[in-house]
């Protein structure tokens, strides 16, 4: 992983998002959403790299490919 990392492991993480508001589950909003999967409350599984840095003695998420920046987005026309 790099010279700053003492040890690293690949782990599977299950993430469950907060409940989706009822108004966001309406067919009209689902039809507008670019990715309707973001309205799902099903947990998502990710494989990430967790490691222990030499400077610290605690585990940290050190996977640069991992992001949970999820949200509802819609196309906008002007």
Short mmCIF file of N, CA and C in Angstrom, two decimals, residues 16-44 69-74:
data_model
loop_
_atom_site.label_atom_id
_atom_site.label_comp_id
_atom_site.label_asym_id
_atom_site.label_seq_id
_atom_site.Cartn_x
_atom_site.Cartn_y
_atom_site.Cartn_z
N UNK A 16 -25.91 0.58 5.29
CA UNK A 16 -27.35 0.78 5.15
C UNK A 16 -27.62 2.28 5.29
N UNK A 17 -28.30 2.84 4.29
CA UNK A 17 -28.58 4.27 4.35
C UNK A 17 -29.76 4.54 5.26
N UNK A 18 -29.93 5.80 5.63
CA UNK A 18 -31.07 6.20 6.44
C UNK A 18 -32.35 5.99 5.65
N UNK A 19 -33.47 5.97 6.34
CA UNK A 19 -34.76 5.79 5.68
C UNK A 19 -35.00 6.92 4.68
N UNK A 20 -35.59 6.56 3.57
CA UNK A 20 -35.93 7.53 2.54
C UNK A 20 -37.29 8.12 2.88
N UNK A 21 -37.42 9.44 2.79
CA UNK A 21 -38.68 10.11 3.10
C UNK A 21 -39.77 9.64 2.14
N UNK A 22 -40.99 9.62 2.63
CA UNK A 22 -42.12 9.12 1.83
C UNK A 22 -42.30 9.91 0.54
N UNK A 23 -42.10 11.23 0.57
CA UNK A 23 -42.30 12.03 -0.63
C UNK A 23 -41.30 11.66 -1.73
N UNK A 24 -40.13 11.15 -1.34
CA UNK A 24 -39.11 10.80 -2.32
C UNK A 24 -39.39 9.44 -2.97
N UNK A 25 -40.31 8.68 -2.39
CA UNK A 25 -40.63 7.37 -2.94
C UNK A 25 -41.78 7.41 -3.95
N UNK A 26 -42.30 8.60 -4.22
CA UNK A 26 -43.43 8.71 -5.14
C UNK A 26 -42.98 8.38 -6.56
N UNK A 27 -43.88 7.85 -7.36
CA UNK A 27 -43.52 7.51 -8.75
C UNK A 27 -43.00 8.71 -9.54
N UNK A 28 -43.52 9.91 -9.25
CA UNK A 28 -43.08 11.10 -9.99
C UNK A 28 -41.60 11.38 -9.72
N UNK A 29 -41.17 11.27 -8.48
CA UNK A 29 -39.77 11.51 -8.15
C UNK A 29 -38.90 10.38 -8.70
N UNK A 30 -39.36 9.16 -8.58
CA UNK A 30 -38.59 8.03 -9.11
C UNK A 30 -38.40 8.14 -10.62
N UNK A 31 -39.40 8.67 -11.30
CA UNK A 31 -39.31 8.84 -12.75
C UNK A 31 -38.26 9.90 -13.11
N UNK A 32 -38.11 10.93 -12.29
CA UNK A 32 -37.16 12.01 -12.54
C UNK A 32 -35.72 11.64 -12.18
N UNK A 33 -35.56 10.71 -11.27
CA UNK A 33 -34.22 10.39 -10.76
C UNK A 33 -33.34 9.78 -11.85
N UNK A 34 -32.08 10.23 -11.90
CA UNK A 34 -31.13 9.65 -12.85
C UNK A 34 -30.85 8.20 -12.52
N UNK A 35 -30.76 7.91 -11.23
CA UNK A 35 -30.47 6.55 -10.78
C UNK A 35 -31.45 6.19 -9.67
N UNK A 36 -32.58 5.57 -10.00
CA UNK A 36 -33.58 5.24 -8.98
C UNK A 36 -33.05 4.33 -7.87
N UNK A 37 -31.92 3.67 -8.09
CA UNK A 37 -31.33 2.81 -7.07
C UNK A 37 -31.00 3.59 -5.79
N UNK A 38 -30.77 4.90 -5.91
CA UNK A 38 -30.43 5.70 -4.73
C UNK A 38 -31.61 5.80 -3.76
N UNK A 39 -32.80 5.50 -4.22
CA UNK A 39 -33.98 5.53 -3.34
C UNK A 39 -34.18 4.21 -2.61
N UNK A 40 -33.37 3.23 -2.91
CA UNK A 40 -33.49 1.92 -2.29
C UNK A 40 -32.93 1.94 -0.87
N UNK A 41 -33.60 1.24 0.02
CA UNK A 41 -33.12 1.13 1.40
C UNK A 41 -32.39 -0.18 1.64
N UNK A 42 -32.14 -0.92 0.57
CA UNK A 42 -31.38 -2.17 0.69
C UNK A 42 -29.93 -1.85 1.05
N UNK A 43 -29.33 -2.61 1.95
CA UNK A 43 -27.91 -2.37 2.27
C UNK A 43 -27.03 -2.67 1.06
N UNK A 44 -25.96 -1.92 0.94
CA UNK A 44 -24.99 -2.11 -0.14
C UNK A 44 -23.71 -2.68 0.45
N UNK A 69 -20.49 8.95 -1.64
CA UNK A 69 -21.18 10.19 -1.95
C UNK A 69 -22.39 9.86 -2.82
N UNK A 70 -23.43 9.42 -2.17
CA UNK A 70 -24.65 9.03 -2.88
C UNK A 70 -25.71 10.07 -2.61
N UNK A 71 -26.54 10.28 -3.57
CA UNK A 71 -27.63 11.21 -3.39
C UNK A 71 -28.55 11.16 -4.60
N UNK A 72 -29.67 11.76 -4.46
CA UNK A 72 -30.64 11.80 -5.53
C UNK A 72 -30.33 13.00 -6.41
N UNK A 73 -30.19 12.77 -7.69
CA UNK A 73 -29.97 13.87 -8.62
C UNK A 73 -30.95 13.73 -9.78
N UNK A 74 -31.34 14.86 -10.31
CA UNK A 74 -32.29 14.87 -11.43
C UNK A 74 -31.71 15.72 -12.56
#
